[in-house]
mmCIF file of C-alpha atoms in Angstrom:
data_model
loop_
_atom_site.group_PDB
_atom_site.id
_atom_site.type_symbol
_atom_site.label_atom_id
_atom_site.label_comp_id
_atom_site.label_asym_id
_atom_site.label_seq_id
_atom_site.Cartn_x
_atom_site.Cartn_y
_atom_site.Cartn_z
ATOM 1 C CA MET C 1 -16.679 10.045 31.561
ATOM 2 C CA SER C 2 -15.897 9.664 27.867
ATOM 3 C CA ASP C 3 -18.203 7.785 25.711
ATOM 4 C CA ASP C 4 -17.299 8.372 21.915
ATOM 5 C CA GLN C 5 -20.222 5.759 20.391
ATOM 6 C CA GLY C 6 -23.442 6.364 20.851
ATOM 7 C CA ASP C 7 -24.061 10.045 22.460
ATOM 8 C CA GLY C 8 -24.990 11.024 19.288
ATOM 9 C CA MET C 9 -22.349 13.987 18.917
ATOM 10 C CA ASP C 10 -19.665 14.539 16.212
ATOM 11 C CA HIS C 11 -16.058 13.705 17.789
ATOM 12 C CA GLU C 12 -14.643 14.879 14.343
ATOM 13 C CA LEU C 13 -11.228 16.409 14.920
ATOM 14 C CA PRO C 14 -10.248 20.017 14.202
ATOM 15 C CA GLU C 15 -8.161 20.518 11.157
ATOM 16 C CA SER C 16 -4.446 20.896 11.603
ATOM 17 C CA LEU C 17 -2.619 24.283 10.758
ATOM 18 C CA LEU C 18 0.183 22.110 10.645
ATOM 19 C CA PRO C 19 1.326 20.228 8.038
ATOM 20 C CA TYR C 20 1.856 17.006 9.841
ATOM 21 C CA ASP C 21 1.238 14.860 6.794
ATOM 22 C CA GLU C 22 3.735 16.067 4.951
ATOM 23 C CA TRP C 23 6.461 15.733 7.454
ATOM 24 C CA VAL C 24 5.424 12.242 8.364
ATOM 25 C CA GLU C 25 6.180 11.631 4.817
ATOM 26 C CA ASP C 26 9.229 13.582 4.263
ATOM 27 C CA ALA C 27 10.598 11.025 7.590
ATOM 28 C CA TYR C 28 9.420 8.230 5.833
ATOM 29 C CA ARG C 29 11.239 9.207 2.229
ATOM 30 C CA GLU C 30 14.546 9.944 4.537
ATOM 31 C CA VAL C 31 14.131 6.744 6.203
ATOM 32 C CA MET C 32 14.279 5.277 2.453
ATOM 33 C CA LEU C 33 17.258 7.388 1.785
ATOM 34 C CA ARG C 34 19.470 6.606 4.049
ATOM 35 C CA ALA C 35 18.479 2.967 3.431
ATOM 36 C CA LEU C 36 19.711 3.650 -0.188
ATOM 37 C CA ASP C 37 22.565 5.474 1.117
ATOM 38 C CA TYR C 38 23.735 3.207 3.497
ATOM 39 C CA ALA C 39 23.517 0.159 0.276
ATOM 40 C CA SER C 40 25.562 2.852 -2.217
ATOM 41 C CA THR C 41 28.629 2.651 0.357
ATOM 42 C CA GLU C 42 28.232 -0.526 2.490
ATOM 43 C CA GLY C 43 26.508 -3.082 0.252
ATOM 44 C CA LEU C 44 23.382 -4.806 1.468
ATOM 45 C CA PRO C 45 23.878 -7.215 4.601
ATOM 46 C CA GLY C 46 22.498 -10.306 4.803
ATOM 47 C CA GLU C 47 19.612 -11.171 2.933
ATOM 48 C CA HIS C 48 18.238 -7.478 2.538
ATOM 49 C CA HIS C 49 16.903 -6.393 -0.948
ATOM 50 C CA PHE C 50 14.905 -3.355 -2.174
ATOM 51 C CA TYR C 51 12.081 -2.883 -4.423
ATOM 52 C CA LEU C 52 11.559 0.686 -5.744
ATOM 53 C CA THR C 53 8.381 1.636 -7.062
ATOM 54 C CA PHE C 54 8.479 5.047 -9.081
ATOM 55 C CA LEU C 55 6.392 6.838 -11.779
ATOM 56 C CA THR C 56 8.104 6.534 -15.182
ATOM 57 C CA ASP C 57 6.395 9.678 -16.628
ATOM 58 C CA TYR C 58 7.344 11.772 -14.112
ATOM 59 C CA PRO C 59 9.229 15.051 -14.956
ATOM 60 C CA GLY C 60 13.371 14.214 -14.654
ATOM 61 C CA VAL C 61 12.857 10.337 -14.834
ATOM 62 C CA ILE C 62 16.242 9.282 -17.083
ATOM 63 C CA ILE C 63 15.531 5.658 -18.488
ATOM 64 C CA PRO C 64 16.122 3.887 -21.560
ATOM 65 C CA ASP C 65 13.373 4.505 -24.495
ATOM 66 C CA ARG C 66 12.720 1.034 -24.614
ATOM 67 C CA LEU C 67 12.267 0.597 -20.866
ATOM 68 C CA ARG C 68 9.939 3.557 -20.812
ATOM 69 C CA ALA C 69 7.729 2.244 -23.772
ATOM 70 C CA GLN C 70 7.023 -1.367 -21.806
ATOM 71 C CA TYR C 71 6.632 0.674 -18.281
ATOM 72 C CA PRO C 72 4.874 3.701 -19.691
ATOM 73 C CA HIS C 73 3.662 5.155 -16.500
ATOM 74 C CA GLU C 74 4.959 2.825 -13.359
ATOM 75 C CA MET C 75 7.936 0.290 -13.031
ATOM 76 C CA THR C 76 9.331 -1.392 -10.112
ATOM 77 C CA ILE C 77 13.164 -2.399 -10.179
ATOM 78 C CA VAL C 78 14.803 -4.478 -7.557
ATOM 79 C CA LEU C 79 17.722 -3.842 -5.763
ATOM 80 C CA GLN C 80 19.616 -7.283 -4.773
ATOM 81 C CA HIS C 81 22.494 -8.795 -6.320
ATOM 82 C CA GLN C 82 23.414 -6.724 -9.663
ATOM 83 C CA PHE C 83 23.288 -3.532 -9.243
ATOM 84 C CA TRP C 84 26.109 -1.215 -9.663
ATOM 85 C CA ASP C 85 26.372 2.577 -9.162
ATOM 86 C CA LEU C 86 24.056 3.305 -6.866
ATOM 87 C CA LYS C 87 23.755 7.031 -5.831
ATOM 88 C CA VAL C 88 21.834 9.177 -3.364
ATOM 89 C CA ASP C 89 22.525 12.977 -4.758
ATOM 90 C CA ARG C 90 20.852 14.981 -2.402
ATOM 91 C CA ASP C 91 21.560 18.178 -4.512
ATOM 92 C CA ALA C 92 19.818 17.192 -7.828
ATOM 93 C CA LEU C 93 17.230 14.919 -5.622
ATOM 94 C CA THR C 94 17.936 12.015 -7.236
ATOM 95 C CA VAL C 95 18.534 8.547 -7.159
ATOM 96 C CA SER C 96 20.538 7.274 -9.823
ATOM 97 C CA VAL C 97 21.382 3.049 -10.423
ATOM 98 C CA GLY C 98 22.953 0.810 -12.391
ATOM 99 C CA LEU C 99 20.983 -2.505 -13.740
ATOM 100 C CA SER C 100 20.786 -4.723 -16.343
ATOM 101 C CA PHE C 101 17.594 -5.330 -18.196
ATOM 102 C CA GLY C 102 17.588 -8.409 -21.173
ATOM 103 C CA GLY C 103 21.018 -8.506 -20.442
ATOM 104 C CA ILE C 104 21.976 -4.921 -21.709
ATOM 105 C CA GLY C 105 23.070 -2.809 -18.736
ATOM 106 C CA SER C 106 21.515 0.623 -18.221
ATOM 107 C CA VAL C 107 21.776 3.656 -16.157
ATOM 108 C CA LEU C 108 18.494 4.743 -14.246
ATOM 109 C CA VAL C 109 18.153 8.123 -12.823
ATOM 110 C CA ILE C 110 14.927 8.645 -10.376
ATOM 111 C CA PRO C 111 13.992 12.156 -8.804
ATOM 112 C CA PHE C 112 13.196 11.078 -5.034
ATOM 113 C CA ALA C 113 9.591 12.581 -5.733
ATOM 114 C CA ALA C 114 8.704 10.097 -8.152
ATOM 115 C CA ILE C 115 9.068 7.524 -6.203
ATOM 116 C CA THR C 116 5.750 6.065 -4.762
ATOM 117 C CA ALA C 117 6.705 3.091 -2.644
ATOM 118 C CA PHE C 118 9.776 1.476 -1.222
ATOM 119 C CA ALA C 119 10.154 -1.692 0.001
ATOM 120 C CA ASP C 120 12.843 -4.184 2.113
ATOM 121 C CA PRO C 121 11.024 -7.481 1.450
ATOM 122 C CA HIS C 122 13.606 -9.330 3.942
ATOM 123 C CA ILE C 123 12.324 -7.284 6.772
ATOM 124 C CA ARG C 124 8.446 -7.088 5.662
ATOM 125 C CA MET C 125 8.825 -3.328 5.588
ATOM 126 C CA ALA C 126 6.903 -1.321 2.823
ATOM 127 C CA LEU C 127 6.396 2.411 2.537
ATOM 128 C CA ARG C 128 4.402 4.370 0.328
ATOM 129 C CA PHE C 129 4.747 7.582 -0.855
ATOM 130 C CA THR C 130 2.487 10.320 -2.778
ATOM 131 C CA VAL C 131 3.290 11.923 -5.996
ATOM 132 C CA ASP C 132 2.304 15.726 -5.858
ATOM 133 C CA PRO C 133 -0.206 15.888 -8.347
ATOM 134 C CA GLY C 134 0.403 19.193 -10.066
ATOM 135 C CA GLU C 135 4.223 18.144 -10.939
ATOM 136 C CA MET C 136 2.782 15.651 -13.155
ATOM 137 C CA ALA C 137 0.105 18.075 -14.437
ATOM 138 C CA THR C 138 2.887 20.129 -15.646
ATOM 139 C CA GLU C 139 4.250 17.185 -17.115
ATOM 140 C CA ALA C 140 1.012 16.513 -19.030
ATOM 141 C CA GLU C 141 0.758 20.043 -20.574
ATOM 142 C CA GLU C 142 4.594 19.739 -21.445
ATOM 143 C CA THR C 143 4.255 16.530 -22.949
ATOM 144 C CA ASP C 144 0.637 17.286 -24.403
ATOM 145 C CA SER C 145 0.141 13.440 -24.087
ATOM 146 C CA GLY C 146 -3.655 13.650 -22.196
ATOM 147 C CA SER C 147 -4.276 11.947 -19.296
ATOM 148 C CA GLN C 148 -2.465 10.205 -16.478
ATOM 149 C CA GLU C 149 -3.505 7.204 -14.940
ATOM 150 C CA GLU C 150 -3.688 6.868 -11.415
ATOM 151 C CA THR C 151 -1.126 4.268 -10.189
ATOM 152 C CA SER C 152 -1.311 2.109 -6.824
ATOM 153 C CA PRO C 153 1.980 0.568 -6.626
ATOM 154 C CA GLN C 154 1.653 -3.203 -5.730
ATOM 155 C CA ILE C 155 4.357 -4.363 -3.241
ATOM 156 C CA SER C 156 5.327 -7.862 -3.484
ATOM 157 C CA GLY C 157 5.665 -9.938 0.014
ATOM 158 C CA GLU C 158 2.394 -11.270 2.055
ATOM 159 C CA ASP C 159 2.015 -10.316 5.305
ATOM 160 C CA ALA C 160 4.226 -6.698 4.648
ATOM 161 C CA GLN C 161 4.567 -3.839 6.794
ATOM 162 C CA VAL C 162 2.685 -1.101 4.895
ATOM 163 C CA VAL C 163 2.919 1.940 6.018
ATOM 164 C CA SER C 164 0.097 4.430 4.493
ATOM 165 C CA LEU C 165 -0.113 7.769 4.816
ATOM 166 C CA ASP C 166 -3.718 8.019 3.913
ATOM 167 C CA ALA C 167 -4.531 7.156 7.436
ATOM 168 C CA PHE C 168 -2.733 10.564 8.525
ATOM 169 C CA ARG C 169 -4.659 12.214 5.777
ATOM 170 C CA LYS C 170 -8.131 13.961 7.105
ATOM 171 C CA ARG C 171 -10.443 12.787 4.980
ATOM 172 C CA PRO C 172 -13.773 14.378 4.002
ATOM 173 C CA HIS C 173 -17.066 13.254 5.823
#
């Protein structure tokens, strides 16, 4: 008989020697990449559309200066009706897409690792990703920009099914 409540014993799980949380996040990133790959070759079927949130100050992100000034840390783009040249470059580890901002066409290049969230609101599916703080620290040192703000991307859509990887991470007690 197992009594997990009130027995006074600490039932903390042993620390894993396998990086399950990294593997799960990699698998979720692969789901996102497959969806983007599909949209790049087949288009978006029905009412599907994507929100892609990324860190604009991440190393390797290429966006117009006016957008970087407007979104110095994080930006969410919507891939729905008017986008072009969507490409997933697995060799370069980047996603690139053409979008119009204020009537001006722009091509954005986003490293996979800069993406913090992906959502398809049509089916209320959302994924959140962590960013390697070591990469951001390297960028901060190179640009001497001072402190980096932590961001928490907001995905539109009530009742969205957000899969937060924090639930899988070991928390200190």
